[in-house]
Short mmCIF file of C-alpha atoms in Angstrom, two decimals:
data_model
loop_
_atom_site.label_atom_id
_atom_site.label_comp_id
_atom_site.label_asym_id
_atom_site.label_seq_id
_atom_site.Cartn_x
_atom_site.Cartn_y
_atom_site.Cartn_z
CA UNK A 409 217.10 33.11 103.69
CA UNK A 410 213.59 34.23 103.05
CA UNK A 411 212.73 35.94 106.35
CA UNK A 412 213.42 39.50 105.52
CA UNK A 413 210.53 38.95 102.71
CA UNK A 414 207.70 37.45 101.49
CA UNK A 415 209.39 35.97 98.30
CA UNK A 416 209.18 32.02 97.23
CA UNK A 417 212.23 30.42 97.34
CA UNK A 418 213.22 26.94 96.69
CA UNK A 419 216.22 25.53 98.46
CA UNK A 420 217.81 22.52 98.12
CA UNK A 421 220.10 20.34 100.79
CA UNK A 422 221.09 16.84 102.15
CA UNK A 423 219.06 15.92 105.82
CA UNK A 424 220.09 13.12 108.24
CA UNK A 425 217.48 10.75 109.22
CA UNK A 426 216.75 9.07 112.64
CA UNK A 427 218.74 6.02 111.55
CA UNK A 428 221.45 7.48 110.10
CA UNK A 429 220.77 7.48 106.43
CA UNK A 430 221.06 10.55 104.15
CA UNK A 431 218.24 11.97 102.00
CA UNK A 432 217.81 14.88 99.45
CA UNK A 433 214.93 17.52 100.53
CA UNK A 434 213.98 20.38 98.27
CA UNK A 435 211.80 23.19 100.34
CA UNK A 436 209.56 25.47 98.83
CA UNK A 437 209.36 27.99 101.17
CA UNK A 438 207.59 31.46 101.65
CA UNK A 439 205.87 33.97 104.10
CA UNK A 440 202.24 34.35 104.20
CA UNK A 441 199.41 36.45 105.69
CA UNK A 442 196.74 35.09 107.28
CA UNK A 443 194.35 37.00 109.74
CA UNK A 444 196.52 40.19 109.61
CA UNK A 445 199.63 37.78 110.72
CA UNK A 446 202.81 36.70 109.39
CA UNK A 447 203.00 32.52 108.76
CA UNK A 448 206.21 30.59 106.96
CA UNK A 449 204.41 28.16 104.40
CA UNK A 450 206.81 25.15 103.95
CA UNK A 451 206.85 22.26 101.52
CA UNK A 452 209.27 19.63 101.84
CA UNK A 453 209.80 16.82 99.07
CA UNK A 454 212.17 13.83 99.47
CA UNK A 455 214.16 14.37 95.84
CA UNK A 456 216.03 11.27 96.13
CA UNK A 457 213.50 9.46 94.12
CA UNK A 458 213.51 12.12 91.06
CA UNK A 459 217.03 12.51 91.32
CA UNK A 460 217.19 8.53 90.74
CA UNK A 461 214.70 8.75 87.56
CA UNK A 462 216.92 12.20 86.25
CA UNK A 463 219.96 10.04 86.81
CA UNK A 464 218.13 7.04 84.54
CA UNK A 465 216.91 9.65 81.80
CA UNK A 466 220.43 11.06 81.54
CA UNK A 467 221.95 8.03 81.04
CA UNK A 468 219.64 6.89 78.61
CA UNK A 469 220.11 10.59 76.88
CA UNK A 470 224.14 9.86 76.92
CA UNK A 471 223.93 6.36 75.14
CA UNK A 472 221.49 7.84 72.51
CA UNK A 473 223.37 11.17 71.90
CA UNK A 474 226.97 9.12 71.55
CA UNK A 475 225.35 6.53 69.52
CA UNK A 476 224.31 9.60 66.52
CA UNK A 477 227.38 11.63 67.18
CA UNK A 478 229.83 8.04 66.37
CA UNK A 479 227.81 7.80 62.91
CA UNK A 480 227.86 11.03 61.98
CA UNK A 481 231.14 11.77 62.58
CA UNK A 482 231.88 8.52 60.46
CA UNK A 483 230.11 10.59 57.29
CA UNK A 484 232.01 13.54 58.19
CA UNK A 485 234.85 12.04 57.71
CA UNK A 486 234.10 10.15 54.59
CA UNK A 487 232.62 14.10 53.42
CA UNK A 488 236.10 15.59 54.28
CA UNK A 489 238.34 12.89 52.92
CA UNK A 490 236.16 13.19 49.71
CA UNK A 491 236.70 16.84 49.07
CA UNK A 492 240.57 16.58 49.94
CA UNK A 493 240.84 13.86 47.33
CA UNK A 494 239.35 16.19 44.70
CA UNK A 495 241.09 19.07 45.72
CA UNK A 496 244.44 17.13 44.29
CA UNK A 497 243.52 17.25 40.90
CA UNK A 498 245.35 20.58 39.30
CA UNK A 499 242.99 20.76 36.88
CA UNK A 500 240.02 21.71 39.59
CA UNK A 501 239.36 25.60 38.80
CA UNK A 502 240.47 28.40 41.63
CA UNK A 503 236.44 28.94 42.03
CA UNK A 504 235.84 25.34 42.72
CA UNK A 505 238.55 24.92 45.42
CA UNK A 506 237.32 27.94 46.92
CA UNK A 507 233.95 25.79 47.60
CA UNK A 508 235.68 22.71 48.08
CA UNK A 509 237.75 24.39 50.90
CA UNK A 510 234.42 25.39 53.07
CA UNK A 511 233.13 22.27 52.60
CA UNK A 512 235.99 20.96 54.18
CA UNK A 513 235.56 23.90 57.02
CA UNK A 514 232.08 22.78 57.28
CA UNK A 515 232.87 19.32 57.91
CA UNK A 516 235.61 20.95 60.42
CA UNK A 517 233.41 22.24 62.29
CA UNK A 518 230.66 19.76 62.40
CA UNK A 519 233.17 17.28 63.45
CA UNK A 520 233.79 19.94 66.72
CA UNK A 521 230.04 19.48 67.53
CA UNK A 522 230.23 15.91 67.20
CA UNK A 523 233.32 15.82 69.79
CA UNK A 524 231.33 17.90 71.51
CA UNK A 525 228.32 15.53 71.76
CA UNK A 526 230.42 12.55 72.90
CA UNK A 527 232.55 14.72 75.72
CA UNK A 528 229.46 15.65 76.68
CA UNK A 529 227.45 12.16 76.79
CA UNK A 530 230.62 9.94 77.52
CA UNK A 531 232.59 9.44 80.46
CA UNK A 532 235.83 8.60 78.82
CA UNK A 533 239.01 7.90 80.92
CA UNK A 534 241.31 11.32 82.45
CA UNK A 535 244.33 11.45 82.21
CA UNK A 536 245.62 13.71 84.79
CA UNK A 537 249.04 15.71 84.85
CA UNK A 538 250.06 19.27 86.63
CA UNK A 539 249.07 21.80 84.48
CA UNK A 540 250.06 25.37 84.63
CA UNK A 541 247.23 27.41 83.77
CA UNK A 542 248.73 30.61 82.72
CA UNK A 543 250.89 28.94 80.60
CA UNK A 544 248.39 26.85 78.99
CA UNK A 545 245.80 30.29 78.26
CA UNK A 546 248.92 31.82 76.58
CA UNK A 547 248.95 28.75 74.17
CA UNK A 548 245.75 28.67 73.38
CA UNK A 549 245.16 32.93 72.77
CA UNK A 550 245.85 32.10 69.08
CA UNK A 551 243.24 29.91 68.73
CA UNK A 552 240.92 31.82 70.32
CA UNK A 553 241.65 34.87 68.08
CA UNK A 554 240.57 32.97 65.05
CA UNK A 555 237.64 31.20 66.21
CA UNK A 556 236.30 34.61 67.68
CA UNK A 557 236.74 36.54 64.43
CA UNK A 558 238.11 39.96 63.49
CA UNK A 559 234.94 41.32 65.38
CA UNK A 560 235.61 40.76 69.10
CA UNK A 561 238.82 41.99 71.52
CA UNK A 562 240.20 39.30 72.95
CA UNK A 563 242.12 40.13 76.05
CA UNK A 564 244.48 37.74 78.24
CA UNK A 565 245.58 38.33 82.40
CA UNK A 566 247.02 35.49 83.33
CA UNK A 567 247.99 36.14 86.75
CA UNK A 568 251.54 34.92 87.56
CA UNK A 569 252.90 32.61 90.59
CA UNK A 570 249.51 30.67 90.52
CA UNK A 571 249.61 27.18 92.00
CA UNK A 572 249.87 24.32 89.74
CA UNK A 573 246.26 22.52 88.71
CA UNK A 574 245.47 18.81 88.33
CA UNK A 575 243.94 18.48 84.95
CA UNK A 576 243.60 16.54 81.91
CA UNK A 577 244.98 19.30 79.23
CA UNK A 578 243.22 18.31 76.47
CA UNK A 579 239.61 18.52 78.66
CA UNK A 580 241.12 22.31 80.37
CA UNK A 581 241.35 23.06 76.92
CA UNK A 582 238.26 22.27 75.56
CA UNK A 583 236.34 23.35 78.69
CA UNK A 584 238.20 27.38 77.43
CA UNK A 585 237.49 26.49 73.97
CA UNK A 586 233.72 25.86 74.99
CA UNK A 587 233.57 29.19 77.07
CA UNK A 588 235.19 31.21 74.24
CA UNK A 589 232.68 29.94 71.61
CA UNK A 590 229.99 30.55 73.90
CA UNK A 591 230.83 34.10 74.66
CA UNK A 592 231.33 34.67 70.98
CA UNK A 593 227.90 33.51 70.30
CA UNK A 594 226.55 36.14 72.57
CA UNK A 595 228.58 39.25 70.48
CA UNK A 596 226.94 38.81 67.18
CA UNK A 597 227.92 42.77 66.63
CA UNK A 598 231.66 42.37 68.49
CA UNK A 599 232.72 43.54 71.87
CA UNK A 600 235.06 42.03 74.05
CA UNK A 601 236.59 39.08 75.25
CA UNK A 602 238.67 38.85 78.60
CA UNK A 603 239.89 35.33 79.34
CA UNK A 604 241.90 35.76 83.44
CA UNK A 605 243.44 33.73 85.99
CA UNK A 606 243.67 34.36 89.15
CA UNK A 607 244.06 32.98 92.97
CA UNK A 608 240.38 32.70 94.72
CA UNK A 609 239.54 32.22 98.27
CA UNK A 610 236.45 30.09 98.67
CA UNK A 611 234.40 31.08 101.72
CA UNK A 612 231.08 33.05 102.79
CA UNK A 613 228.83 33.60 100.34
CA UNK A 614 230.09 31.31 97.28
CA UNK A 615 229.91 28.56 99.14
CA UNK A 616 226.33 29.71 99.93
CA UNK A 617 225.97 29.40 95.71
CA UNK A 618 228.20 26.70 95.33
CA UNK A 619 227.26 23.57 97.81
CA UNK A 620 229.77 21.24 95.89
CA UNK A 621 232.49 23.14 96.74
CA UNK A 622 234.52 23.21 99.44
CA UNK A 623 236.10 26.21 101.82
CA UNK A 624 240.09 27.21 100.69
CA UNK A 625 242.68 28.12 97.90
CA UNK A 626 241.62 27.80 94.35
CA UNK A 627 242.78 28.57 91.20
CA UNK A 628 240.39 30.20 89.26
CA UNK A 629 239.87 30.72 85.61
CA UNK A 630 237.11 33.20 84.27
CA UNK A 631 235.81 33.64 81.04
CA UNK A 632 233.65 37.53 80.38
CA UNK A 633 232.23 39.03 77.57
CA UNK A 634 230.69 42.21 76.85
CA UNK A 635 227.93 40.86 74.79
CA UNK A 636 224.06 40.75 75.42
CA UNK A 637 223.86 38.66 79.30
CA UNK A 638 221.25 36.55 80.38
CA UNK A 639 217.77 37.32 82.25
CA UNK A 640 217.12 35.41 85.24
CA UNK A 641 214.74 32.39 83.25
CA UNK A 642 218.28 31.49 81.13
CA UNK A 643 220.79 31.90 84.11
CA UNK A 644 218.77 29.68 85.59
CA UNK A 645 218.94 27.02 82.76
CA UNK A 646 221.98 28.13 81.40
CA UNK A 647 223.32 24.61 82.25
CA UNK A 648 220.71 22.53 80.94
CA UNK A 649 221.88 20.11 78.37
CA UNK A 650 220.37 21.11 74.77
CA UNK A 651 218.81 24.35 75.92
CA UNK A 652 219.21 27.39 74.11
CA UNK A 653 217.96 30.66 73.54
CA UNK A 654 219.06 30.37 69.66
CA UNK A 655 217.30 29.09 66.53
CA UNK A 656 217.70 25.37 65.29
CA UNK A 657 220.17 26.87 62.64
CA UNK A 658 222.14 28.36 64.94
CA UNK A 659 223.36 26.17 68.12
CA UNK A 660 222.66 23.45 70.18
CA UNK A 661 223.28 24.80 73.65
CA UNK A 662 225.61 22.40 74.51
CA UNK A 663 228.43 25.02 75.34
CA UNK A 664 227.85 25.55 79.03
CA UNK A 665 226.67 22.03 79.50
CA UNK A 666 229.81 20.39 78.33
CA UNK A 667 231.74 23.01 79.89
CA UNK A 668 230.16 22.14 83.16
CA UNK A 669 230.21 18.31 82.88
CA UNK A 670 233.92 18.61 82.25
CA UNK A 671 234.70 20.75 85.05
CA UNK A 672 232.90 18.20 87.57
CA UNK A 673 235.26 15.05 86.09
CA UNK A 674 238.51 17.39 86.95
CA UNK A 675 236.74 17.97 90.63
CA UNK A 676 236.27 21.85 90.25
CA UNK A 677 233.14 23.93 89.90
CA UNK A 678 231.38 26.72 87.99
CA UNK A 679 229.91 29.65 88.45
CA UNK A 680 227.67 32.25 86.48
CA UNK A 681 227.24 35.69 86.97
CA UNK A 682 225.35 37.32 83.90
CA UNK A 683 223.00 40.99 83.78
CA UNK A 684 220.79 41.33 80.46
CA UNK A 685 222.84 44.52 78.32
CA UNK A 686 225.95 44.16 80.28
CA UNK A 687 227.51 40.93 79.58
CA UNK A 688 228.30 37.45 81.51
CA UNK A 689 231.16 35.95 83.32
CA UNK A 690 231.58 32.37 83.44
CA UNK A 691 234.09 31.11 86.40
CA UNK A 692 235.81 27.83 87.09
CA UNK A 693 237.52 26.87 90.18
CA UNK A 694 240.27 24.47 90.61
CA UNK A 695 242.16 22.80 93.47
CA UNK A 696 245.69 24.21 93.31
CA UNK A 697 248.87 21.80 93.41
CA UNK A 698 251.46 22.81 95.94
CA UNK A 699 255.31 21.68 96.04
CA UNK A 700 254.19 19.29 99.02
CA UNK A 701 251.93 16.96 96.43
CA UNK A 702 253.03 13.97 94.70
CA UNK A 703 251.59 14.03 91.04
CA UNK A 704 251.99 12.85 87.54
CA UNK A 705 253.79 14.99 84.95
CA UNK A 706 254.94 18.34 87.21
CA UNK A 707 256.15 20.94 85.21
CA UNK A 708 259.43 21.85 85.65
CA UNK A 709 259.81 25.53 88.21
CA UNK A 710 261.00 27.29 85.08
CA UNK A 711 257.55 26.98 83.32
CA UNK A 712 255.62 27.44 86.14
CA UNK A 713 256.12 31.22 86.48
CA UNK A 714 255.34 33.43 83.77
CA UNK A 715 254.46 36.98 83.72
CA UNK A 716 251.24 38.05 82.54
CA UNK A 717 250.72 39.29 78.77
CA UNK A 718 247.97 40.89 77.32
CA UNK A 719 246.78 40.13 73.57
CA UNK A 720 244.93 42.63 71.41
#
């Protein structure tokens, strides 16, 4: 990887021992020059240990972050059922409903970031059906239309014929819900939206990016905007749970982190491709379902083939 330059690189992959036993090793690696000659500089460092104390931290982080998000969305609720209980009165004036009604859109959407926290911190039991994912986008373009606003193009191409996909579809859709918001957030002044599914071959280089995943047929769902992309310090902790680029007022950063926790409980993977004044493209890849496997809930052959549409 690093011999056609001088350029540090850290890489990252699973060694065997002597004995048999498996270990982590991350290797900071780069070319130097001593006495007019060319030397690799290697550092090797057993992760296992870290990964062990991240693993700890995170679970510690989960249990703390589910813990607020159950008692908030208990006010929430109170908040909302509050407001909807004035709101019967007749005698409330057209001004005051008007407030009353975004407090209750408020709360709406507060309660969102609170389901958000507790997807995100809680590993809650999957219930797994066949899901056709062109059918499934097609559902959901409404929704996505609103919660983007008037100012972003949202286009759909859903590619038809597309193998069947194991999947909780209340997580698939909140995993597209989470990508759409996210993509919003980075068109503050519009653009466009392209939500696509497609067939994907996994081999060569993505599996170079990707060392979770696995060589053969996918089905693959991407998610690109046309808004303001990422430099290379937030691709590369685009992922990170919390981080953000944004102010306290405005997000949380949970978007891609939930997106990508979710992904890993349905067995798929994700993948980022982002360049700063062009836009980003987030990608998920799942195994397909063929006519061969036995699983829960298949969708009968007449929904499992529709033709593409394209919403404006």
């Amino acid at each position: 990887r690093t011999a056609g330059g001088g350029a540090q690189e850290l890489l990252a992959f699973v060694a065997k021992r002597k004995d048999g036993t498996l270990i982590r090793l991350e290797v900071m690696t780069t070319v130097v020059a001593l006495d007019g000659n060319s030397h690799r500089f290697s550092i090797l460092r057993d992760s296992n240990a870290r990964a062990e104390l991240d693993a700890q931290r995170q679970g510690s982080l989960a249990r703390l972050t589910d813990g607020v998000a159950h008692d908030l969305n208990n006010l929430l609720t109170a908040i909302r059922c509050q407001t909807e209980l004035v709101l019967v009165y007749e005698t409330v004036p057209p001004s005051v409903r008007e407030v009353l009604r975004k407090v209750i859109t408020a709360a709406d959407r507060a309660t969102n970031l609170t389901r958000q926290l507790r997807g995100f911190s809680r590993r809650q039991p999957v219930q797994l059906t066949a899901v056709d994912l062109t059918i499934l986008l097609g559902n959901l373009a409404k929704m996505v239309r609103r919660m983007i606003g008037e100012g972003v193009e949202l286009h759909l191409d859903a590619a038809p014929n597309l193998p069947l996909i194991l999947a909780d579809p209340s997580m698939l859709e909140q995993i597209i819900l989470a990508m759409a918001v996210n993509a919003r957030e980075a068109m503050p002044r519009g653009g466009g939206l392209k939500l696509s599914s497609a067939l994907f071959q996994a081999e060569g280089d993505y599996l170079d990016r990707q060392p979770a995943a696995r060589q053969g047929e996918f089905v693959a769902l991407a998610v690109r905007d046309t808004g303001c992309g990422m430099d290379e310090t937030t691709r590369a902790r685009a992922f990170d749970p919390f981080y953000t680029t944004k102010s306290a007022q405005q997000g949380t950063g949970l978007g891609l982190a939930t997106v990508q926790a979710l992904v890993a409980t349905l067995g798929g993977t994700v993948a980022l491709a982002s360049t700063v004044g062009e836009g980003t493209e987030v990608s998920v890849c799942f195994p397909g379902v063929y006519a061969d496997d036995e699983v829960p809930g298949r969708l009968p052959d007449t929904q499992r083939r529709p033709t593409p549409r394209e919403v404006t």
